[in-house]
């Protein structure tokens, strides 16, 4: 009797065992990263169809979270309204007060009594998430940052952001500055729909200010096909936040991820959520993207099963805007 069939069966069995062990090792390696994010009391996410607002997936979408630099989306919404109504212009000079100059990093390093243009301030917000430029814009439009924050809150409620309260224009730590994943998705959709002529600022890869090249903190602009904005954010209390819009095959999705453990984790998770959303909308994705999306259902189930408090612990680090 030939031993060849026996050897083939043995080789096949060994390959199966090796494959199973490899999958187990990968699962163990990936599990801590996924659990660290989704098990966090700061976590929340939502993916919506930008055109209709239909929710494709969500976890804790209405739980209160700290927006960090996603706050600047509202500051820019207010500014785009002022530009549309010709209350300000792109080349208008924005005075820098001592208050604005004193903002914590990240910042452009603006000095008291100096000036920059409205357009430079916009570019500072969308790329470096400059807190000094955000404060300066708030004073230009509201007279003071406190008053402007009140204006932001009232406008947010008028847009349908029913659970959002702003206390400043930058997202620097404040225990009373809160929002939800759903509210941020509403804001992102309105920025896209209401200001198509200004929305392109969010995809700016870099700009030069005082001979310094400043690069955009949003790495999905380069790494995720179809992504064209919106905003990153971080504080110790919020974790790593991200709002993203991506368009493929005539479909545009808006995603919000709040409370990730790191910037890299946040970006990978957003990519997986968007992949799954595009699949639900019957938009073809590549094999690589499909593999990422298939990892997601178990992660979402874990998050839905978790019991998370409504607000994050009141520990506030410096806003770094990444």
PDB file of C-alpha atoms in Angstrom:
ATOM      1  CA  UNK A   1       0.000   0.000   0.000  1.00  0.00           C
ATOM      2  CA  UNK A   2       1.335   3.436  -0.957  1.00  0.00           C
ATOM      3  CA  UNK A   3       2.061   5.846   1.890  1.00  0.00           C
ATOM      4  CA  UNK A   4       1.464   8.933  -0.309  1.00  0.00           C
ATOM      5  CA  UNK A   5      -2.267   9.385   0.566  1.00  0.00           C
ATOM      6  CA  UNK A   6      -1.446   9.047   4.282  1.00  0.00           C
ATOM      7  CA  UNK A   7       1.287  11.679   4.043  1.00  0.00           C
ATOM      8  CA  UNK A   8      -1.049  14.026   2.153  1.00  0.00           C
ATOM      9  CA  UNK A   9      -3.696  13.644   4.874  1.00  0.00           C
ATOM     10  CA  UNK A  10      -1.087  14.321   7.548  1.00  0.00           C
ATOM     11  CA  UNK A  11       0.140  17.447   5.737  1.00  0.00           C
ATOM     12  CA  UNK A  12      -3.457  18.661   5.311  1.00  0.00           C
ATOM     13  CA  UNK A  13      -4.131  18.087   9.004  1.00  0.00           C
ATOM     14  CA  UNK A  14      -0.971  19.940  10.021  1.00  0.00           C
ATOM     15  CA  UNK A  15      -1.882  22.890   7.789  1.00  0.00           C
ATOM     16  CA  UNK A  16      -5.337  23.033   9.394  1.00  0.00           C
ATOM     17  CA  UNK A  17      -3.858  22.985  12.893  1.00  0.00           C
ATOM     18  CA  UNK A  18      -1.317  25.663  11.949  1.00  0.00           C
ATOM     19  CA  UNK A  19      -4.063  27.819  10.458  1.00  0.00           C
ATOM     20  CA  UNK A  20      -6.211  27.503  13.574  1.00  0.00           C
ATOM     21  CA  UNK A  21      -3.293  28.402  15.851  1.00  0.00           C
ATOM     22  CA  UNK A  22      -2.468  31.420  13.670  1.00  0.00           C
ATOM     23  CA  UNK A  23      -6.062  32.675  13.856  1.00  0.00           C
ATOM     24  CA  UNK A  24      -6.077  32.205  17.635  1.00  0.00           C
ATOM     25  CA  UNK A  25      -2.835  34.190  18.005  1.00  0.00           C
ATOM     26  CA  UNK A  26      -4.237  37.003  15.845  1.00  0.00           C
ATOM     27  CA  UNK A  27      -7.475  37.054  17.833  1.00  0.00           C
ATOM     28  CA  UNK A  28      -5.598  37.293  21.125  1.00  0.00           C
ATOM     29  CA  UNK A  29      -3.367  40.038  19.732  1.00  0.00           C
ATOM     30  CA  UNK A  30      -6.312  42.090  18.472  1.00  0.00           C
ATOM     31  CA  UNK A  31      -8.658  41.573  21.405  1.00  0.00           C
ATOM     32  CA  UNK A  32      -6.972  43.847  23.981  1.00  0.00           C
ATOM     33  CA  UNK A  33      -6.874  46.730  21.519  1.00  0.00           C
ATOM     34  CA  UNK A  34     -10.542  46.384  20.639  1.00  0.00           C
ATOM     35  CA  UNK A  35     -11.654  45.881  24.237  1.00  0.00           C
ATOM     36  CA  UNK A  36      -9.628  48.838  25.496  1.00  0.00           C
ATOM     37  CA  UNK A  37     -11.546  51.092  23.170  1.00  0.00           C
ATOM     38  CA  UNK A  38     -15.046  49.688  23.325  1.00  0.00           C
ATOM     39  CA  UNK A  39     -14.976  48.874  27.018  1.00  0.00           C
ATOM     40  CA  UNK A  40     -14.152  52.487  27.849  1.00  0.00           C
ATOM     41  CA  UNK A  41     -16.699  54.639  29.657  1.00  0.00           C
ATOM     42  CA  UNK A  42     -15.916  57.318  27.059  1.00  0.00           C
ATOM     43  CA  UNK A  43     -16.850  55.260  23.992  1.00  0.00           C
ATOM     44  CA  UNK A  44     -19.599  56.167  21.545  1.00  0.00           C
ATOM     45  CA  UNK A  45     -20.012  55.840  17.790  1.00  0.00           C
ATOM     46  CA  UNK A  46     -22.439  56.305  14.940  1.00  0.00           C
ATOM     47  CA  UNK A  47     -22.429  55.899  11.157  1.00  0.00           C
ATOM     48  CA  UNK A  48     -25.114  57.650   9.096  1.00  0.00           C
ATOM     49  CA  UNK A  49     -26.037  58.136   5.460  1.00  0.00           C
ATOM     50  CA  UNK A  50     -25.103  61.776   4.894  1.00  0.00           C
ATOM     51  CA  UNK A  51     -27.933  62.325   2.404  1.00  0.00           C
ATOM     52  CA  UNK A  52     -30.850  60.888   4.403  1.00  0.00           C
ATOM     53  CA  UNK A  53     -29.549  60.811   7.960  1.00  0.00           C
ATOM     54  CA  UNK A  54     -30.450  57.125   8.239  1.00  0.00           C
ATOM     55  CA  UNK A  55     -28.421  55.431  10.978  1.00  0.00           C
ATOM     56  CA  UNK A  56     -26.455  52.415   9.728  1.00  0.00           C
ATOM     57  CA  UNK A  57     -24.838  51.536  13.057  1.00  0.00           C
ATOM     58  CA  UNK A  58     -24.479  53.089  16.490  1.00  0.00           C
ATOM     59  CA  UNK A  59     -23.237  52.363  19.989  1.00  0.00           C
ATOM     60  CA  UNK A  60     -24.071  54.723  22.853  1.00  0.00           C
ATOM     61  CA  UNK A  61     -25.067  57.419  20.321  1.00  0.00           C
ATOM     62  CA  UNK A  62     -26.989  59.535  22.855  1.00  0.00           C
ATOM     63  CA  UNK A  63     -24.691  59.248  25.875  1.00  0.00           C
ATOM     64  CA  UNK A  64     -23.023  62.476  26.965  1.00  0.00           C
ATOM     65  CA  UNK A  65     -19.372  62.740  25.977  1.00  0.00           C
ATOM     66  CA  UNK A  66     -16.755  65.506  25.882  1.00  0.00           C
ATOM     67  CA  UNK A  67     -16.204  66.717  22.299  1.00  0.00           C
ATOM     68  CA  UNK A  68     -12.601  67.962  22.656  1.00  0.00           C
ATOM     69  CA  UNK A  69     -11.530  69.603  19.379  1.00  0.00           C
ATOM     70  CA  UNK A  70     -14.623  68.385  17.545  1.00  0.00           C
ATOM     71  CA  UNK A  71     -15.983  71.563  19.142  1.00  0.00           C
ATOM     72  CA  UNK A  72     -14.194  73.471  16.378  1.00  0.00           C
ATOM     73  CA  UNK A  73     -16.683  72.048  13.873  1.00  0.00           C
ATOM     74  CA  UNK A  74     -19.316  74.249  15.531  1.00  0.00           C
ATOM     75  CA  UNK A  75     -16.963  77.234  15.629  1.00  0.00           C
ATOM     76  CA  UNK A  76     -16.421  76.798  11.905  1.00  0.00           C
ATOM     77  CA  UNK A  77     -20.147  76.359  11.253  1.00  0.00           C
ATOM     78  CA  UNK A  78     -20.737  79.732  12.898  1.00  0.00           C
ATOM     79  CA  UNK A  79     -17.885  81.272  10.901  1.00  0.00           C
ATOM     80  CA  UNK A  80     -19.150  79.842   7.594  1.00  0.00           C
ATOM     81  CA  UNK A  81     -22.560  81.382   8.342  1.00  0.00           C
ATOM     82  CA  UNK A  82     -20.873  84.730   8.953  1.00  0.00           C
ATOM     83  CA  UNK A  83     -18.949  84.409   5.672  1.00  0.00           C
ATOM     84  CA  UNK A  84     -22.097  83.450   3.765  1.00  0.00           C
ATOM     85  CA  UNK A  85     -23.949  86.435   5.222  1.00  0.00           C
ATOM     86  CA  UNK A  86     -20.968  88.727   4.516  1.00  0.00           C
ATOM     87  CA  UNK A  87     -20.567  89.715   8.124  1.00  0.00           C
ATOM     88  CA  UNK A  88     -16.896  88.764   7.790  1.00  0.00           C
ATOM     89  CA  UNK A  89     -14.589  88.093   4.839  1.00  0.00           C
ATOM     90  CA  UNK A  90     -11.759  85.633   4.249  1.00  0.00           C
ATOM     91  CA  UNK A  91      -9.121  88.351   4.045  1.00  0.00           C
ATOM     92  CA  UNK A  92     -10.397  90.193   7.118  1.00  0.00           C
ATOM     93  CA  UNK A  93      -7.832  90.548   9.901  1.00  0.00           C
ATOM     94  CA  UNK A  94      -8.587  88.840  13.222  1.00  0.00           C
ATOM     95  CA  UNK A  95      -7.117  90.642  16.259  1.00  0.00           C
ATOM     96  CA  UNK A  96      -5.364  88.463  18.843  1.00  0.00           C
ATOM     97  CA  UNK A  97      -6.170  89.261  22.457  1.00  0.00           C
ATOM     98  CA  UNK A  98      -4.147  88.228  25.493  1.00  0.00           C
ATOM     99  CA  UNK A  99      -6.905  85.717  26.238  1.00  0.00           C
ATOM    100  CA  UNK A 100      -6.641  84.101  22.816  1.00  0.00           C
ATOM    101  CA  UNK A 101      -2.842  84.037  22.905  1.00  0.00           C
ATOM    102  CA  UNK A 102      -2.906  82.323  26.319  1.00  0.00           C
ATOM    103  CA  UNK A 103      -4.684  79.186  25.067  1.00  0.00           C
ATOM    104  CA  UNK A 104      -2.973  75.862  25.731  1.00  0.00           C
ATOM    105  CA  UNK A 105      -1.445  73.831  22.893  1.00  0.00           C
ATOM    106  CA  UNK A 106      -2.021  72.908  20.252  1.00  0.00           C
ATOM    107  CA  UNK A 107      -1.781  76.444  18.872  1.00  0.00           C
ATOM    108  CA  UNK A 108      -0.245  78.580  16.161  1.00  0.00           C
ATOM    109  CA  UNK A 109       1.698  80.565  18.750  1.00  0.00           C
ATOM    110  CA  UNK A 110      -0.188  83.813  18.124  1.00  0.00           C
ATOM    111  CA  UNK A 111       1.053  86.816  20.078  1.00  0.00           C
ATOM    112  CA  UNK A 112      -1.130  89.440  21.813  1.00  0.00           C
ATOM    113  CA  UNK A 113      -1.894  92.448  19.583  1.00  0.00           C
ATOM    114  CA  UNK A 114      -0.915  90.509  16.448  1.00  0.00           C
ATOM    115  CA  UNK A 115      -3.320  89.580  13.644  1.00  0.00           C
ATOM    116  CA  UNK A 116      -4.031  86.837  11.166  1.00  0.00           C
ATOM    117  CA  UNK A 117      -6.601  86.594   8.404  1.00  0.00           C
ATOM    118  CA  UNK A 118      -9.886  84.733   8.738  1.00  0.00           C
ATOM    119  CA  UNK A 119      -8.684  82.245   6.125  1.00  0.00           C
ATOM    120  CA  UNK A 120      -5.450  81.604   8.041  1.00  0.00           C
ATOM    121  CA  UNK A 121      -7.529  81.024  11.165  1.00  0.00           C
ATOM    122  CA  UNK A 122      -9.717  78.497   9.308  1.00  0.00           C
ATOM    123  CA  UNK A 123      -6.649  76.644   8.058  1.00  0.00           C
ATOM    124  CA  UNK A 124      -5.172  76.685  11.567  1.00  0.00           C
ATOM    125  CA  UNK A 125      -8.328  75.068  12.924  1.00  0.00           C
ATOM    126  CA  UNK A 126      -8.731  72.345  10.302  1.00  0.00           C
ATOM    127  CA  UNK A 127      -5.062  71.292  10.221  1.00  0.00           C
ATOM    128  CA  UNK A 128      -3.340  71.950  13.554  1.00  0.00           C
ATOM    129  CA  UNK A 129      -6.549  72.348  15.594  1.00  0.00           C
ATOM    130  CA  UNK A 130      -5.205  75.684  16.828  1.00  0.00           C
ATOM    131  CA  UNK A 131      -6.857  76.705  20.089  1.00  0.00           C
ATOM    132  CA  UNK A 132      -5.541  80.281  19.972  1.00  0.00           C
ATOM    133  CA  UNK A 133      -7.074  80.808  16.519  1.00  0.00           C
ATOM    134  CA  UNK A 134     -10.405  79.351  17.697  1.00  0.00           C
ATOM    135  CA  UNK A 135     -10.521  81.736  20.657  1.00  0.00           C
ATOM    136  CA  UNK A 136      -9.644  84.694  18.420  1.00  0.00           C
ATOM    137  CA  UNK A 137     -12.477  83.821  16.014  1.00  0.00           C
ATOM    138  CA  UNK A 138     -14.902  83.534  18.925  1.00  0.00           C
ATOM    139  CA  UNK A 139     -14.025  87.056  20.052  1.00  0.00           C
ATOM    140  CA  UNK A 140     -14.361  88.375  16.501  1.00  0.00           C
ATOM    141  CA  UNK A 141     -17.877  86.943  16.138  1.00  0.00           C
ATOM    142  CA  UNK A 142     -19.172  87.062  19.696  1.00  0.00           C
ATOM    143  CA  UNK A 143     -17.267  89.828  21.448  1.00  0.00           C
ATOM    144  CA  UNK A 144     -16.065  87.380  24.095  1.00  0.00           C
ATOM    145  CA  UNK A 145     -15.518  83.636  24.121  1.00  0.00           C
ATOM    146  CA  UNK A 146     -18.132  83.125  26.853  1.00  0.00           C
ATOM    147  CA  UNK A 147     -20.781  84.927  24.835  1.00  0.00           C
ATOM    148  CA  UNK A 148     -19.794  83.103  21.675  1.00  0.00           C
ATOM    149  CA  UNK A 149     -20.127  79.751  23.477  1.00  0.00           C
ATOM    150  CA  UNK A 150     -23.703  80.714  24.366  1.00  0.00           C
ATOM    151  CA  UNK A 151     -24.308  81.551  20.707  1.00  0.00           C
ATOM    152  CA  UNK A 152     -22.825  78.194  19.693  1.00  0.00           C
ATOM    153  CA  UNK A 153     -25.141  76.320  22.044  1.00  0.00           C
ATOM    154  CA  UNK A 154     -28.247  78.141  20.832  1.00  0.00           C
ATOM    155  CA  UNK A 155     -27.314  77.508  17.205  1.00  0.00           C
ATOM    156  CA  UNK A 156     -26.568  73.869  17.914  1.00  0.00           C
ATOM    157  CA  UNK A 157     -30.014  73.394  19.469  1.00  0.00           C
ATOM    158  CA  UNK A 158     -31.597  75.053  16.423  1.00  0.00           C
ATOM    159  CA  UNK A 159     -29.767  72.515  14.216  1.00  0.00           C
ATOM    160  CA  UNK A 160     -31.250  69.651  16.225  1.00  0.00           C
ATOM    161  CA  UNK A 161     -28.273  68.981  18.498  1.00  0.00           C
ATOM    162  CA  UNK A 162     -30.536  68.614  21.516  1.00  0.00           C
ATOM    163  CA  UNK A 163     -27.965  67.269  23.999  1.00  0.00           C
ATOM    164  CA  UNK A 164     -25.011  69.548  23.212  1.00  0.00           C
ATOM    165  CA  UNK A 165     -23.705  72.368  25.408  1.00  0.00           C
ATOM    166  CA  UNK A 166     -20.676  74.478  24.543  1.00  0.00           C
ATOM    167  CA  UNK A 167     -18.564  76.431  27.026  1.00  0.00           C
ATOM    168  CA  UNK A 168     -15.728  77.498  24.717  1.00  0.00           C
ATOM    169  CA  UNK A 169     -14.815  77.648  21.026  1.00  0.00           C
ATOM    170  CA  UNK A 170     -11.857  75.262  21.050  1.00  0.00           C
ATOM    171  CA  UNK A 171     -12.837  72.169  23.023  1.00  0.00           C
ATOM    172  CA  UNK A 172     -10.326  72.771  25.793  1.00  0.00           C
ATOM    173  CA  UNK A 173     -11.388  70.877  28.945  1.00  0.00           C
ATOM    174  CA  UNK A 174     -14.567  72.017  30.673  1.00  0.00           C
ATOM    175  CA  UNK A 175     -16.751  69.604  32.679  1.00  0.00           C
ATOM    176  CA  UNK A 176     -19.926  71.196  31.319  1.00  0.00           C
ATOM    177  CA  UNK A 177     -18.966  71.049  27.633  1.00  0.00           C
ATOM    178  CA  UNK A 178     -20.751  67.927  26.419  1.00  0.00           C
ATOM    179  CA  UNK A 179     -22.243  66.426  23.293  1.00  0.00           C
ATOM    180  CA  UNK A 180     -23.205  63.054  21.809  1.00  0.00           C
ATOM    181  CA  UNK A 181     -22.153  61.020  18.805  1.00  0.00           C
ATOM    182  CA  UNK A 182     -25.562  61.582  17.256  1.00  0.00           C
ATOM    183  CA  UNK A 183     -25.394  65.364  17.711  1.00  0.00           C
ATOM    184  CA  UNK A 184     -21.940  65.491  16.129  1.00  0.00           C
ATOM    185  CA  UNK A 185     -23.214  63.513  13.140  1.00  0.00           C
ATOM    186  CA  UNK A 186     -25.998  66.091  12.755  1.00  0.00           C
ATOM    187  CA  UNK A 187     -23.410  68.882  12.786  1.00  0.00           C
ATOM    188  CA  UNK A 188     -21.187  67.120  10.251  1.00  0.00           C
ATOM    189  CA  UNK A 189     -24.117  66.595   7.881  1.00  0.00           C
ATOM    190  CA  UNK A 190     -25.100  70.245   8.152  1.00  0.00           C
ATOM    191  CA  UNK A 191     -21.546  71.440   7.454  1.00  0.00           C
ATOM    192  CA  UNK A 192     -21.499  69.339   4.281  1.00  0.00           C
ATOM    193  CA  UNK A 193     -25.006  70.284   3.122  1.00  0.00           C
ATOM    194  CA  UNK A 194     -25.103  73.950   4.154  1.00  0.00           C
ATOM    195  CA  UNK A 195     -21.610  75.009   3.084  1.00  0.00           C
ATOM    196  CA  UNK A 196     -20.442  73.014   0.050  1.00  0.00           C
ATOM    197  CA  UNK A 197     -18.217  75.933  -0.942  1.00  0.00           C
ATOM    198  CA  UNK A 198     -16.388  75.946   2.400  1.00  0.00           C
ATOM    199  CA  UNK A 199     -16.472  72.231   3.253  1.00  0.00           C
ATOM    200  CA  UNK A 200     -13.337  71.693   1.146  1.00  0.00           C
ATOM    201  CA  UNK A 201     -11.249  73.360   3.848  1.00  0.00           C
ATOM    202  CA  UNK A 202     -11.585  70.182   5.912  1.00  0.00           C
ATOM    203  CA  UNK A 203      -9.552  68.210   3.369  1.00  0.00           C
ATOM    204  CA  UNK A 204      -6.581  70.641   3.437  1.00  0.00           C
ATOM    205  CA  UNK A 205      -3.474  68.426   3.734  1.00  0.00           C
ATOM    206  CA  UNK A 206      -1.202  71.234   4.938  1.00  0.00           C
ATOM    207  CA  UNK A 207      -0.632  74.975   4.873  1.00  0.00           C
ATOM    208  CA  UNK A 208       2.295  77.265   5.461  1.00  0.00           C
ATOM    209  CA  UNK A 209       2.143  79.836   8.242  1.00  0.00           C
ATOM    210  CA  UNK A 210       5.121  82.088   8.994  1.00  0.00           C
ATOM    211  CA  UNK A 211       7.382  79.807   6.915  1.00  0.00           C
ATOM    212  CA  UNK A 212       6.294  76.743   8.887  1.00  0.00           C
ATOM    213  CA  UNK A 213       4.504  73.902   7.088  1.00  0.00           C
ATOM    214  CA  UNK A 214       1.600  72.685   9.223  1.00  0.00           C
ATOM    215  CA  UNK A 215       0.166  69.255   8.404  1.00  0.00           C
ATOM    216  CA  UNK A 216      -3.377  68.044   8.965  1.00  0.00           C
ATOM    217  CA  UNK A 217      -3.851  65.824  12.033  1.00  0.00           C
ATOM    218  CA  UNK A 218      -6.509  63.759  10.225  1.00  0.00           C
ATOM    219  CA  UNK A 219      -4.560  60.798   8.823  1.00  0.00           C
ATOM    220  CA  UNK A 220      -7.655  59.190   7.295  1.00  0.00           C
ATOM    221  CA  UNK A 221      -7.470  61.825   4.571  1.00  0.00           C
ATOM    222  CA  UNK A 222      -4.469  59.885   3.257  1.00  0.00           C
ATOM    223  CA  UNK A 223      -5.201  56.347   4.396  1.00  0.00           C
ATOM    224  CA  UNK A 224      -8.930  55.844   3.792  1.00  0.00           C
ATOM    225  CA  UNK A 225     -10.254  55.896   0.184  1.00  0.00           C
ATOM    226  CA  UNK A 226     -12.922  58.555  -0.241  1.00  0.00           C
ATOM    227  CA  UNK A 227     -12.337  60.357   3.066  1.00  0.00           C
ATOM    228  CA  UNK A 228     -12.407  64.165   2.731  1.00  0.00           C
ATOM    229  CA  UNK A 229     -12.767  65.547   6.326  1.00  0.00           C
ATOM    230  CA  UNK A 230     -13.860  66.497   9.063  1.00  0.00           C
ATOM    231  CA  UNK A 231     -12.069  66.725  12.486  1.00  0.00           C
ATOM    232  CA  UNK A 232      -9.923  65.028  15.109  1.00  0.00           C
ATOM    233  CA  UNK A 233      -9.805  65.752  18.837  1.00  0.00           C
ATOM    234  CA  UNK A 234      -8.357  64.674  22.159  1.00  0.00           C
ATOM    235  CA  UNK A 235      -8.412  65.487  25.849  1.00  0.00           C
ATOM    236  CA  UNK A 236      -7.696  63.129  28.728  1.00  0.00           C
ATOM    237  CA  UNK A 237     -11.369  63.156  29.651  1.00  0.00           C
ATOM    238  CA  UNK A 238     -12.665  62.571  26.130  1.00  0.00           C
ATOM    239  CA  UNK A 239     -10.138  60.105  24.785  1.00  0.00           C
ATOM    240  CA  UNK A 240      -9.345  60.198  21.065  1.00  0.00           C
ATOM    241  CA  UNK A 241     -12.270  61.462  19.000  1.00  0.00           C
ATOM    242  CA  UNK A 242     -12.882  61.617  15.273  1.00  0.00           C
ATOM    243  CA  UNK A 243     -15.607  62.732  12.892  1.00  0.00           C
ATOM    244  CA  UNK A 244     -15.135  61.594   9.303  1.00  0.00           C
ATOM    245  CA  UNK A 245     -16.990  61.892   6.033  1.00  0.00           C
ATOM    246  CA  UNK A 246     -16.207  59.624   3.092  1.00  0.00           C
ATOM    247  CA  UNK A 247     -17.807  59.279  -0.341  1.00  0.00           C
ATOM    248  CA  UNK A 248     -17.756  56.251  -2.633  1.00  0.00           C
ATOM    249  CA  UNK A 249     -19.922  55.102  -5.496  1.00  0.00           C
ATOM    250  CA  UNK A 250     -22.335  58.006  -5.153  1.00  0.00           C
ATOM    251  CA  UNK A 251     -22.829  57.354  -1.417  1.00  0.00           C
ATOM    252  CA  UNK A 252     -21.531  59.640   1.337  1.00  0.00           C
ATOM    253  CA  UNK A 253     -21.281  58.433   4.928  1.00  0.00           C
ATOM    254  CA  UNK A 254     -20.608  60.387   8.097  1.00  0.00           C
ATOM    255  CA  UNK A 255     -18.959  58.630  11.029  1.00  0.00           C
ATOM    256  CA  UNK A 256     -18.275  59.613  14.626  1.00  0.00           C
ATOM    257  CA  UNK A 257     -15.984  57.710  17.001  1.00  0.00           C
ATOM    258  CA  UNK A 258     -15.543  58.977  20.559  1.00  0.00           C
ATOM    259  CA  UNK A 259     -13.357  57.761  23.407  1.00  0.00           C
ATOM    260  CA  UNK A 260     -10.704  55.670  21.668  1.00  0.00           C
ATOM    261  CA  UNK A 261      -7.562  54.734  23.561  1.00  0.00           C
ATOM    262  CA  UNK A 262      -5.138  56.080  20.946  1.00  0.00           C
ATOM    263  CA  UNK A 263      -5.126  57.932  17.668  1.00  0.00           C
ATOM    264  CA  UNK A 264      -4.197  54.810  15.739  1.00  0.00           C
ATOM    265  CA  UNK A 265      -6.946  52.752  17.362  1.00  0.00           C
ATOM    266  CA  UNK A 266      -9.454  55.494  16.631  1.00  0.00           C
ATOM    267  CA  UNK A 267      -8.484  55.628  12.956  1.00  0.00           C
ATOM    268  CA  UNK A 268      -8.617  51.844  12.478  1.00  0.00           C
ATOM    269  CA  UNK A 269     -11.978  51.635  14.192  1.00  0.00           C
ATOM    270  CA  UNK A 270     -13.438  54.431  12.080  1.00  0.00           C
ATOM    271  CA  UNK A 271     -12.186  52.732   8.914  1.00  0.00           C
ATOM    272  CA  UNK A 272     -13.833  49.463   9.958  1.00  0.00           C
ATOM    273  CA  UNK A 273     -17.137  51.185  10.766  1.00  0.00           C
ATOM    274  CA  UNK A 274     -17.157  53.016   7.451  1.00  0.00           C
ATOM    275  CA  UNK A 275     -16.324  49.811   5.555  1.00  0.00           C
ATOM    276  CA  UNK A 276     -19.266  48.095   7.184  1.00  0.00           C
ATOM    277  CA  UNK A 277     -21.496  51.068   6.394  1.00  0.00           C
ATOM    278  CA  UNK A 278     -20.553  51.054   2.722  1.00  0.00           C
ATOM    279  CA  UNK A 279     -21.241  47.324   2.570  1.00  0.00           C
ATOM    280  CA  UNK A 280     -24.711  47.942   4.010  1.00  0.00           C
ATOM    281  CA  UNK A 281     -25.253  50.521   1.274  1.00  0.00           C
ATOM    282  CA  UNK A 282     -24.136  47.989  -1.387  1.00  0.00           C
ATOM    283  CA  UNK A 283     -21.039  49.975  -2.267  1.00  0.00           C
ATOM    284  CA  UNK A 284     -18.250  47.570  -3.314  1.00  0.00           C
ATOM    285  CA  UNK A 285     -15.059  47.626  -1.272  1.00  0.00           C
ATOM    286  CA  UNK A 286     -11.710  45.917  -1.789  1.00  0.00           C
ATOM    287  CA  UNK A 287     -10.761  42.572  -0.282  1.00  0.00           C
ATOM    288  CA  UNK A 288      -8.498  44.303   2.230  1.00  0.00           C
ATOM    289  CA  UNK A 289     -11.346  46.560   3.325  1.00  0.00           C
ATOM    290  CA  UNK A 290     -13.782  43.638   3.458  1.00  0.00           C
ATOM    291  CA  UNK A 291     -11.457  41.770   5.838  1.00  0.00           C
ATOM    292  CA  UNK A 292     -11.390  44.805   8.132  1.00  0.00           C
ATOM    293  CA  UNK A 293     -15.170  45.126   8.062  1.00  0.00           C
ATOM    294  CA  UNK A 294     -15.705  41.443   8.899  1.00  0.00           C
ATOM    295  CA  UNK A 295     -13.848  41.914  12.182  1.00  0.00           C
ATOM    296  CA  UNK A 296     -16.371  44.508  13.302  1.00  0.00           C
ATOM    297  CA  UNK A 297     -19.671  42.748  14.239  1.00  0.00           C
ATOM    298  CA  UNK A 298     -18.193  41.054  17.323  1.00  0.00           C
ATOM    299  CA  UNK A 299     -16.686  44.361  18.453  1.00  0.00           C
ATOM    300  CA  UNK A 300     -20.011  46.173  18.096  1.00  0.00           C
ATOM    301  CA  UNK A 301     -21.818  43.397  19.974  1.00  0.00           C
ATOM    302  CA  UNK A 302     -19.336  43.726  22.816  1.00  0.00           C
ATOM    303  CA  UNK A 303     -19.918  47.470  22.966  1.00  0.00           C
ATOM    304  CA  UNK A 304     -23.704  47.132  22.925  1.00  0.00           C
ATOM    305  CA  UNK A 305     -23.526  44.682  25.810  1.00  0.00           C
ATOM    306  CA  UNK A 306     -21.376  46.993  27.908  1.00  0.00           C
ATOM    307  CA  UNK A 307     -22.936  49.136  30.611  1.00  0.00           C
ATOM    308  CA  UNK A 308     -21.378  52.569  30.320  1.00  0.00           C
ATOM    309  CA  UNK A 309     -21.962  55.643  32.500  1.00  0.00           C
ATOM    310  CA  UNK A 310     -23.506  58.730  30.888  1.00  0.00           C
ATOM    311  CA  UNK A 311     -20.487  60.956  31.451  1.00  0.00           C
ATOM    312  CA  UNK A 312     -16.758  60.436  31.463  1.00  0.00           C
ATOM    313  CA  UNK A 313     -14.634  60.775  34.608  1.00  0.00           C
ATOM    314  CA  UNK A 314     -13.763  64.375  35.340  1.00  0.00           C
ATOM    315  CA  UNK A 315     -10.072  64.172  34.556  1.00  0.00           C
ATOM    316  CA  UNK A 316      -8.919  66.840  32.194  1.00  0.00           C
ATOM    317  CA  UNK A 317      -5.684  66.873  30.296  1.00  0.00           C
ATOM    318  CA  UNK A 318      -4.341  69.459  27.894  1.00  0.00           C
ATOM    319  CA  UNK A 319      -6.059  69.655  24.536  1.00  0.00           C
ATOM    320  CA  UNK A 320      -3.651  68.345  21.924  1.00  0.00           C
ATOM    321  CA  UNK A 321      -6.031  68.219  18.991  1.00  0.00           C
ATOM    322  CA  UNK A 322      -4.735  64.985  17.484  1.00  0.00           C
TER     323      UNK A 322
END
